[in-house]
Coordinates of N, CA and C and ligand atoms in Angstrom, one line a residue:
M1 N -21.7 -19.3 21.9 CA -21.0 -18.1 22.3 C -21.7 -17.3 23.4
G2 N -21.0 -16.6 24.2 CA -21.7 -15.9 25.3 C -22.3 -14.6 24.8
D3 N -22.8 -13.8 25.7 CA -23.4 -12.5 25.4 C -22.4 -11.6 24.6
P4 N -22.9 -10.9 23.7 CA -22.0 -9.9 23.0 C -21.4 -8.9 24.0
V5 N -20.1 -8.7 23.9 CA -19.5 -7.7 24.8 C -19.0 -6.5 24.0
H6 N -19.7 -5.4 24.2 CA -19.3 -4.2 23.4 C -18.3 -3.4 24.3
G7 N -17.0 -3.7 24.1 CA -16.0 -3.0 24.9 C -16.1 -1.5 24.7
V8 N -15.9 -0.8 25.8 CA -15.9 0.7 25.7 C -14.6 1.3 25.9
G9 N -13.5 0.5 26.1 CA -12.2 1.0 26.4 C -12.1 1.6 27.8
E10 N -11.0 2.1 28.2 CA -10.7 2.5 29.5 C -10.1 3.9 29.4
P11 N -11.0 4.9 29.1 CA -10.5 6.3 28.9 C -9.7 6.9 30.0
G12 N -10.0 6.4 31.2 CA -9.3 7.0 32.4 C -7.9 6.5 32.6
R13 N -7.5 5.5 31.9 CA -6.2 4.8 32.2 C -5.2 4.9 31.0
R14 N -5.0 6.1 30.5 CA -4.1 6.2 29.4 C -2.8 7.0 29.7
E15 N -2.5 7.2 31.0 CA -1.4 8.0 31.3 C -0.1 7.5 30.7
P16 N 0.6 8.4 29.9 CA 1.8 8.0 29.3 C 3.0 7.9 30.3
G17 N 3.9 7.0 30.0 CA 5.1 6.9 30.8 C 6.1 8.0 30.5
P18 N 7.2 8.3 31.3 CA 8.1 9.3 31.0 C 8.9 9.1 29.7
D19 N 9.2 7.9 29.3 CA 9.9 7.6 28.0 C 9.0 8.0 26.9
E20 N 7.7 7.8 27.0 CA 6.7 8.1 25.9 C 6.6 9.6 25.7
V21 N 6.6 10.3 26.9 CA 6.5 11.8 26.8 C 7.8 12.3 26.2
A22 N 8.9 11.8 26.5 CA 10.2 12.2 25.9 C 10.2 12.0 24.4
L23 N 9.7 10.9 24.0 CA 9.7 10.6 22.5 C 8.8 11.6 21.7
V24 N 7.6 11.8 22.2 CA 6.7 12.7 21.5 C 7.2 14.2 21.6
T25 N 7.9 14.5 22.6 CA 8.4 15.9 22.8 C 9.6 16.1 21.8
A26 N 10.4 15.0 21.6 CA 11.5 15.1 20.7 C 11.1 15.2 19.2
D27 N 10.0 14.7 18.8 CA 9.6 14.7 17.4 C 8.4 15.7 17.2
P28 N 8.7 16.8 16.4 CA 7.7 17.8 16.2 C 6.4 17.3 15.6
H29 N 6.5 16.2 14.8 CA 5.3 15.6 14.2 C 4.4 14.8 15.1
L30 N 4.9 14.5 16.3 CA 4.1 13.8 17.3 C 3.5 14.8 18.3
G31 N 2.2 14.7 18.4 CA 1.5 15.6 19.4 C 1.5 15.0 20.8
E32 N 0.4 14.4 21.1 CA 0.4 13.8 22.5 C 0.2 12.3 22.4
V33 N 0.5 11.6 23.6 CA 0.3 10.2 23.7 C -1.2 10.0 23.8
V34 N -1.8 9.3 22.9 CA -3.2 9.0 22.9 C -3.6 7.7 23.7
V35 N -2.8 6.7 23.4 CA -2.9 5.5 24.2 C -1.5 5.0 24.5
G36 N -1.1 5.0 25.8 CA 0.2 4.5 26.2 C 0.4 3.0 26.1
A37 N 1.7 2.6 26.1 CA 2.0 1.1 26.0 C 1.3 0.3 27.1
D38 N 1.3 0.9 28.3 CA 0.7 0.2 29.4 C -0.8 -0.1 29.2
A39 N -1.5 0.9 28.8 CA -2.9 0.8 28.6 C -3.2 -0.2 27.4
L40 N -2.3 -0.2 26.4 CA -2.4 -1.1 25.3 C -2.3 -2.6 25.8
R41 N -1.3 -2.8 26.6 CA -1.1 -4.1 27.2 C -2.3 -4.6 28.0
R42 N -2.8 -3.7 28.9 CA -3.9 -4.1 29.8 C -5.2 -4.4 29.0
R43 N -5.5 -3.5 28.1 CA -6.7 -3.6 27.3 C -6.7 -4.9 26.4
T44 N -5.5 -5.1 25.8 CA -5.3 -6.3 24.9 C -5.5 -7.6 25.7
A45 N -5.0 -7.6 26.9 CA -5.1 -8.8 27.8 C -6.6 -9.0 28.1
A46 N -7.3 -7.9 28.4 CA -8.8 -8.0 28.7 C -9.6 -8.5 27.6
I47 N -9.3 -8.0 26.4 CA -10.0 -8.4 25.2 C -9.7 -9.9 24.9
G48 N -8.4 -10.3 25.0 CA -8.0 -11.7 24.8 C -8.8 -12.6 25.7
A49 N -9.0 -12.2 27.0 CA -9.8 -13.0 27.9 C -11.2 -13.1 27.5
E50 N -11.8 -12.0 27.0 CA -13.2 -12.1 26.5 C -13.3 -13.0 25.4
I51 N -12.4 -12.9 24.4 CA -12.4 -13.8 23.2 C -12.3 -15.2 23.6
T52 N -11.4 -15.5 24.6 CA -11.2 -16.9 25.1 C -12.5 -17.4 25.6
R53 N -13.2 -16.6 26.4 CA -14.5 -17.1 26.9 C -15.5 -17.3 25.8
D54 N -15.6 -16.3 24.9 CA -16.6 -16.4 23.8 C -16.5 -17.5 22.8
Y55 N -15.2 -17.8 22.5 CA -15.0 -18.8 21.4 C -14.5 -20.1 21.9
D56 N -14.7 -20.4 23.2 CA -14.2 -21.7 23.7 C -14.9 -22.8 22.9
G57 N -14.1 -23.7 22.4 CA -14.6 -24.9 21.7 C -14.9 -24.6 20.2
L58 N -14.7 -23.4 19.7 CA -15.1 -23.1 18.3 C -13.8 -22.9 17.5
P59 N -13.8 -23.3 16.2 CA -12.7 -23.0 15.4 C -12.5 -21.6 15.0
L60 N -11.6 -20.9 15.6 CA -11.4 -19.4 15.5 C -10.4 -19.1 14.5
L61 N -10.7 -18.2 13.5 CA -9.8 -17.7 12.5 C -9.6 -16.2 12.7
L62 N -8.5 -15.8 13.0 CA -8.2 -14.3 13.1 C -7.8 -13.8 11.7
V63 N -8.5 -12.8 11.2 CA -8.2 -12.2 9.9 C -7.7 -10.8 10.2
G64 N -6.4 -10.7 10.0 CA -5.8 -9.4 10.3 C -5.8 -8.5 9.0
V65 N -6.2 -7.2 9.2 CA -6.2 -6.3 8.0 C -4.8 -5.6 8.0
L66 N -4.1 -5.9 7.0 CA -2.7 -5.4 6.8 C -2.8 -3.9 6.3
K67 N -1.8 -3.1 6.6 CA -0.7 -3.5 7.5 C -1.0 -3.1 8.9
G68 N -1.9 -2.1 9.1 CA -2.0 -1.5 10.4 C -2.3 -2.4 11.6
A69 N -2.9 -3.5 11.3 CA -3.3 -4.4 12.5 C -2.3 -5.4 12.9
F70 N -1.1 -5.4 12.2 CA -0.2 -6.5 12.4 C 0.3 -6.6 13.9
M71 N 0.6 -5.5 14.5 CA 1.1 -5.5 15.8 C 0.1 -5.8 16.9
F72 N -1.1 -5.3 16.7 CA -2.2 -5.6 17.6 C -2.6 -7.1 17.5
M73 N -2.6 -7.6 16.3 CA -3.0 -9.0 16.1 C -2.0 -9.9 16.7
A74 N -0.7 -9.6 16.6 CA 0.4 -10.4 17.2 C 0.2 -10.4 18.8
D75 N -0.1 -9.3 19.4 CA -0.2 -9.2 20.8 C -1.6 -9.9 21.2
L76 N -2.6 -9.6 20.5 CA -3.9 -10.1 20.8 C -4.0 -11.6 20.8
S77 N -3.4 -12.2 19.7 CA -3.4 -13.6 19.6 C -2.7 -14.3 20.8
R78 N -1.7 -13.7 21.3 CA -1.0 -14.3 22.5 C -1.8 -14.1 23.8
A79 N -2.8 -13.3 23.7 CA -3.7 -13.1 24.9 C -4.9 -14.0 24.8
I80 N -5.1 -14.8 23.7 CA -6.2 -15.7 23.6 C -5.7 -17.1 23.9
D81 N -6.3 -17.7 24.9 CA -5.9 -19.0 25.4 C -6.7 -20.1 24.7
L82 N -6.6 -20.1 23.3 CA -7.3 -21.1 22.5 C -6.5 -21.3 21.3
P83 N -6.7 -22.5 20.6 CA -6.0 -22.7 19.3 C -6.6 -21.7 18.3
V84 N -5.8 -20.9 17.7 CA -6.3 -20.0 16.6 C -5.6 -20.2 15.3
E85 N -6.3 -19.9 14.2 CA -5.6 -19.9 12.9 C -5.5 -18.4 12.5
F86 N -4.6 -18.1 11.6 CA -4.3 -16.8 11.2 C -4.4 -16.6 9.7
D87 N -5.0 -15.6 9.2 CA -4.9 -15.2 7.8 C -4.8 -13.7 7.8
F88 N -4.5 -13.2 6.6 CA -4.3 -11.7 6.5 C -4.9 -11.3 5.2
M89 N -5.5 -10.1 5.2 CA -5.9 -9.4 4.0 C -5.3 -8.1 3.9
A90 N -5.0 -7.6 2.7 CA -4.6 -6.2 2.6 C -5.6 -5.5 1.7
V91 N -6.1 -4.4 2.2 CA -7.0 -3.6 1.4 C -6.4 -2.2 1.4
S92 N -6.7 -1.4 0.4 CA -6.2 -0.1 0.3 C -7.4 0.9 0.2
S93 N -7.3 1.8 1.2 CA -8.4 2.8 1.2 C -7.9 4.2 1.4
Y94 N -6.6 4.3 1.7 CA -6.0 5.6 2.1 C -4.9 6.1 1.3
G95 N -4.1 5.3 0.6 CA -2.9 5.7 -0.1 C -2.0 6.3 1.0
N96 N -1.3 7.4 0.7 CA -0.4 8.0 1.7 C -1.0 9.2 2.4
A97 N -2.2 9.5 2.0 CA -2.8 10.7 2.6 C -3.5 10.4 3.9
T98 N -3.9 11.5 4.6 CA -4.5 11.3 5.9 C -6.1 11.4 5.8
K99 N -6.6 11.4 4.6 CA -8.0 11.5 4.4 C -8.5 10.3 3.6
S100 N -9.7 9.8 4.0 CA -10.2 8.6 3.3 C -10.7 8.9 1.9
S101 N -10.3 8.0 1.0 CA -10.8 8.2 -0.4 C -12.1 7.6 -0.6
G102 N -12.6 6.7 0.3 CA -13.8 6.0 0.2 C -13.8 4.9 -0.7
V103 N -12.6 4.7 -1.4 CA -12.5 3.6 -2.3 C -11.7 2.4 -1.6
V104 N -12.3 1.2 -1.7 CA -11.6 0.0 -1.1 C -11.3 -1.0 -2.1
R105 N -10.0 -1.4 -2.1 CA -9.5 -2.3 -3.1 C -8.8 -3.5 -2.4
I106 N -9.0 -4.7 -2.8 CA -8.3 -5.8 -2.2 C -6.9 -5.9 -2.8
V107 N -5.9 -5.8 -2.0 CA -4.5 -5.8 -2.5 C -4.0 -7.2 -2.3
K108 N -4.3 -7.9 -1.2 CA -4.0 -9.2 -1.0 C -5.2 -10.0 -0.4
D109 N -5.6 -11.1 -1.0 CA -6.8 -11.8 -0.5 C -6.3 -12.9 0.5
L110 N -7.3 -13.5 1.2 CA -7.1 -14.6 2.1 C -6.6 -15.8 1.4
D111 N -5.8 -16.7 2.2 CA -5.4 -18.0 1.6 C -6.4 -19.1 2.1
I112 N -7.0 -18.9 3.3 CA -7.8 -19.9 3.9 C -9.3 -19.8 3.5
D113 N -9.9 -21.0 3.3 CA -11.3 -21.1 3.0 C -12.1 -20.9 4.2
L114 N -13.1 -20.0 4.2 CA -13.8 -19.6 5.4 C -15.0 -20.5 5.7
S115 N -15.3 -21.5 4.9 CA -16.5 -22.3 5.2 C -16.4 -22.9 6.6
G116 N -17.4 -22.7 7.4 CA -17.5 -23.4 8.7 C -16.6 -22.7 9.8
R117 N -15.9 -21.7 9.4 CA -15.0 -21.1 10.4 C -15.6 -19.9 11.0
H118 N -15.2 -19.7 12.3 CA -15.7 -18.5 13.0 C -14.6 -17.4 12.8
V119 N -15.0 -16.4 12.0 CA -14.0 -15.4 11.6 C -14.0 -14.2 12.5
L120 N -12.9 -13.8 13.0 CA -12.8 -12.5 13.8 C -11.9 -11.6 13.0
I121 N -12.4 -10.5 12.4 CA -11.7 -9.5 11.7 C -11.0 -8.7 12.7
V122 N -9.6 -8.5 12.6 CA -8.9 -7.7 13.5 C -8.4 -6.4 12.8
E123 N -8.9 -5.3 13.2 CA -8.7 -4.0 12.5 C -7.9 -3.1 13.4
D124 N -7.1 -2.2 12.9 CA -6.4 -1.2 13.7 C -7.3 -0.1 14.1
I125 N -8.0 0.5 13.2 CA -8.8 1.7 13.5 C -10.0 1.8 12.6
I126 N -11.2 2.1 13.1 CA -12.4 2.3 12.3 C -12.6 3.9 12.3
D127 N -12.5 4.4 11.1 CA -12.7 5.8 10.9 C -14.1 6.0 10.3
S128 N -14.2 6.1 9.0 CA -15.5 6.2 8.3 C -16.3 4.9 8.5
G129 N -15.7 3.8 8.6 CA -16.3 2.5 8.6 C -16.5 1.9 7.2
L130 N -16.0 2.6 6.2 CA -16.2 2.1 4.8 C -15.4 0.8 4.6
T131 N -14.1 0.8 5.1 CA -13.3 -0.4 4.9 C -13.9 -1.6 5.5
L132 N -14.4 -1.4 6.7 CA -15.0 -2.5 7.5 C -16.3 -3.0 6.8
A133 N -17.1 -2.1 6.4 CA -18.4 -2.4 5.8 C -18.1 -3.3 4.5
Y134 N -17.1 -2.9 3.8 CA -16.8 -3.6 2.6 C -16.3 -5.0 2.9
L135 N -15.3 -5.1 3.9 CA -14.7 -6.4 4.3 C -15.8 -7.3 4.9
R136 N -16.6 -6.8 5.7 CA -17.6 -7.7 6.3 C -18.5 -8.4 5.3
K137 N -19.0 -7.6 4.3 CA -19.8 -8.0 3.3 C -19.1 -9.1 2.4
N138 N -17.9 -8.8 2.1 CA -17.0 -9.6 1.3 C -16.8 -11.0 2.0
L139 N -16.5 -11.0 3.3 CA -16.2 -12.2 4.0 C -17.5 -13.0 4.3
L140 N -18.6 -12.3 4.5 CA -19.9 -13.0 4.8 C -20.3 -13.8 3.6
A141 N -19.9 -13.4 2.4 CA -20.3 -14.1 1.1 C -19.6 -15.4 1.0
R142 N -18.6 -15.7 1.8 CA -17.8 -16.9 1.7 C -18.2 -18.0 2.6
N143 N -19.4 -17.9 3.1 CA -20.0 -19.0 3.9 C -19.3 -19.4 5.2
P144 N -18.9 -18.4 6.0 CA -18.3 -18.7 7.3 C -19.4 -19.0 8.3
A145 N -19.0 -19.6 9.5 CA -20.0 -19.9 10.5 C -20.4 -18.6 11.2
S146 N -19.4 -17.6 11.3 CA -19.8 -16.3 11.8 C -18.7 -15.3 11.5
V147 N -19.0 -14.0 11.5 CA -18.0 -13.0 11.3 C -18.2 -11.9 12.3
E148 N -17.2 -11.7 13.1 CA -17.3 -10.6 14.1 C -16.0 -9.7 13.9
V149 N -16.0 -8.6 14.7 CA -15.0 -7.6 14.5 C -14.3 -7.2 15.8
C150 N -13.0 -7.2 15.8 CA -12.3 -6.6 16.9 C -11.5 -5.4 16.4
A151 N -11.8 -4.2 16.9 CA -11.1 -3.0 16.4 C -10.3 -2.5 17.6
L152 N -9.0 -2.2 17.4 CA -8.2 -1.6 18.5 C -8.7 -0.2 18.8
L153 N -9.0 0.6 17.8 CA -9.4 2.0 17.9 C -10.7 2.3 17.2
V154 N -11.5 3.1 17.7 CA -12.6 3.7 17.0 C -12.6 5.2 17.1
R155 N -12.5 5.9 16.0 CA -12.5 7.3 16.0 C -14.0 7.8 16.3
E156 N -14.1 8.5 17.4 CA -15.5 8.8 17.8 C -16.3 9.7 16.8
G157 N -17.5 9.3 16.6 CA -18.5 10.1 16.0 C -18.4 10.2 14.4
L158 N -17.5 9.6 13.8 CA -17.3 9.8 12.4 C -17.9 8.7 11.5
Q159 N -18.4 7.6 12.1 CA -18.8 6.5 11.2 C -20.0 6.8 10.4
K160 N -19.9 6.6 9.1 CA -21.1 6.9 8.3 C -22.0 5.7 8.3
Q161 N -21.5 4.5 8.6 CA -22.3 3.3 8.7 C -22.1 2.7 10.1
D162 N -23.1 2.1 10.6 CA -23.0 1.5 11.9 C -22.0 0.3 11.9
P163 N -20.9 0.4 12.5 CA -19.9 -0.6 12.4 C -20.1 -1.9 13.1
D164 N -21.1 -2.0 14.1 CA -21.4 -3.2 14.8 C -20.2 -4.0 15.2
L165 N -19.5 -3.4 16.2 CA -18.2 -4.0 16.6 C -18.4 -4.8 17.9
R166 N -17.9 -6.1 17.9 CA -18.0 -6.9 19.0 C -17.0 -6.6 20.1
Y167 N -15.8 -6.3 19.7 CA -14.7 -5.9 20.7 C -14.0 -4.6 20.2
V168 N -13.9 -3.7 21.2 CA -13.3 -2.4 20.9 C -12.2 -2.1 22.0
G169 N -11.0 -1.7 21.5 CA -10.0 -1.4 22.5 C -10.3 0.0 23.1
F170 N -10.2 1.0 22.3 CA -10.4 2.4 22.8 C -11.1 3.3 21.8
R171 N -12.0 4.1 22.3 CA -12.6 5.1 21.5 C -11.8 6.4 21.6
I172 N -11.3 7.0 20.5 CA -10.4 8.1 20.5 C -11.0 9.3 19.9
P173 N -10.4 10.5 20.2 CA -10.9 11.8 19.6 C -10.5 11.8 18.1
P174 N -11.0 12.8 17.4 CA -10.8 12.9 15.9 C -9.4 13.0 15.4
D175 N -8.4 13.3 16.2 CA -7.0 13.5 15.6 C -6.5 12.2 14.9
F176 N -5.8 12.5 13.8 CA -5.1 11.4 13.1 C -4.0 10.8 14.1
V177 N -3.9 9.5 14.1 CA -2.9 8.9 15.1 C -1.9 8.0 14.4
V178 N -0.8 7.8 15.0 CA 0.2 6.9 14.5 C 0.8 6.0 15.6
G179 N 1.5 4.9 15.2 CA 2.2 4.1 16.2 C 1.4 2.8 16.4
Y180 N 2.1 1.8 17.0 CA 1.6 0.4 17.3 C 0.9 -0.1 16.0
G181 N 1.6 0.0 14.9 CA 1.1 -0.6 13.6 C 0.6 0.5 12.7
L182 N 0.1 1.6 13.2 CA -0.5 2.6 12.4 C 0.5 3.6 11.8
D183 N 0.3 4.0 10.6 CA 1.4 4.8 9.9 C 0.8 6.1 9.3
V184 N 1.8 6.9 9.0 CA 1.5 8.0 8.0 C 2.6 7.8 7.0
G185 N 2.2 7.5 5.7 CA 3.2 7.3 4.7 C 4.3 6.3 5.1
E186 N 3.9 5.2 5.7 CA 4.7 4.0 6.2 C 5.6 4.4 7.4
R187 N 5.5 5.5 7.9 CA 6.3 5.8 9.1 C 5.6 5.6 10.4
Y188 N 6.3 5.5 11.5 CA 5.8 5.4 12.8 C 5.2 4.1 13.2
R189 N 5.2 3.0 12.4 CA 4.5 1.8 12.7 C 5.1 1.1 13.9
S190 N 6.4 1.3 14.2 CA 7.1 0.6 15.2 C 7.0 1.3 16.6
L191 N 6.5 2.5 16.6 CA 6.3 3.2 17.9 C 5.5 2.3 18.8
P192 N 5.9 2.0 20.1 CA 5.2 1.1 20.9 C 4.0 1.6 21.6
F193 N 3.5 2.8 21.2 CA 2.3 3.4 21.8 C 1.7 4.2 20.7
I194 N 0.5 4.8 21.0 CA -0.2 5.5 19.9 C -0.2 7.0 20.3
A195 N 0.2 7.8 19.3 CA 0.3 9.2 19.5 C -0.4 10.0 18.4
S196 N -0.8 11.2 18.6 CA -1.5 12.0 17.6 C -0.4 12.5 16.7
Y197 N -0.8 12.7 15.4 CA 0.2 13.1 14.4 C -0.1 14.6 14.0
V198 N 1.0 15.3 14.0 CA 0.9 16.8 13.6 C 1.4 17.0 12.2
E199 N 0.6 17.3 11.3 CA 1.0 17.4 9.9 C 1.9 18.5 9.6
D200 N 1.6 19.7 10.1 CA 2.4 20.9 9.9 C 2.8 21.5 11.3
P201 N 3.9 21.0 11.8 CA 4.4 21.6 13.1 C 4.8 23.0 12.9
A202 N 4.4 23.9 13.9 CA 4.7 25.3 13.8 C 6.2 25.5 13.7
Ligands
IMP301 P1 -12.2 3.9 7.1 O1 -12.5 3.0 5.9 O2 -12.4 5.3 6.9 O3 -12.8 3.3 8.4 O4 -10.6 3.8 7.3 C1 -10.0 2.7 8.0 C2 -8.5 2.6 7.6 O5 -7.9 3.9 7.4 C3 -7.8 2.0 8.8 O6 -7.8 0.6 8.7 C4 -6.4 2.6 8.7 O7 -5.6 1.8 7.8 C5 -6.6 3.9 8.0 N1 -6.7 5.0 9.1 C6 -7.8 5.7 9.5 N2 -7.5 6.6 10.5 C7 -6.1 6.4 10.6 C8 -5.2 7.1 11.6 O8 -5.6 8.0 12.4 N3 -3.9 6.7 11.4 C9 -3.5 5.8 10.6 N4 -4.3 5.1 9.7 C10 -5.6 5.5 9.8
MG302 MG1 -2.9 2.8 6.9

């Protein structure tokens, strides 16, 4: 593998399109566009190219963390120009609230045996880092060749544990966000961009 690439995102390139502004304006629960569809596409293509270089010739298994990462994983996998395998895990750490409970539970385990495989965990967002710390430890115990992490979003400044992320899409401010797979109470996952969520609109 090549040198570790710690992506820092492209904070200057998040300008929302007119359709996105219209959508967040029409819904009082949506604040502002945090990452527009265009920026998501560009960053996903760039990360896919990095992964393609780093894993050339290695058996790569993408492990998506359900449900939030499903959309990013679908787009990311198409930006990786290598044969990849897929598996998914579902963990529960949030329930329907917008605050972390700190409790991680495996709701759906992997189907594929990890021995000898290069595992790339694909996460939607790293908040406290508790979910990821648990997952990494759990997967490392299954004898894989390697375990690395690709997180679409990292909420700035809140990680209680060093998350050691190999690929990062965007570092974002503290607001709770929805869209592009991320939900609040199962809503907003299909939004094609990421917006801040307003719990009690005035
Ligand atoms: P952590 O364990 O505190 O890092 O929480 C990570 C998980 O919480 C993510 O995988 C998400 O499922 C969920 N989460 C954290 N922040 C947000 C958010 O702003 N919107 C939607 N889900 C979130
Ligand atoms: Mg969630």
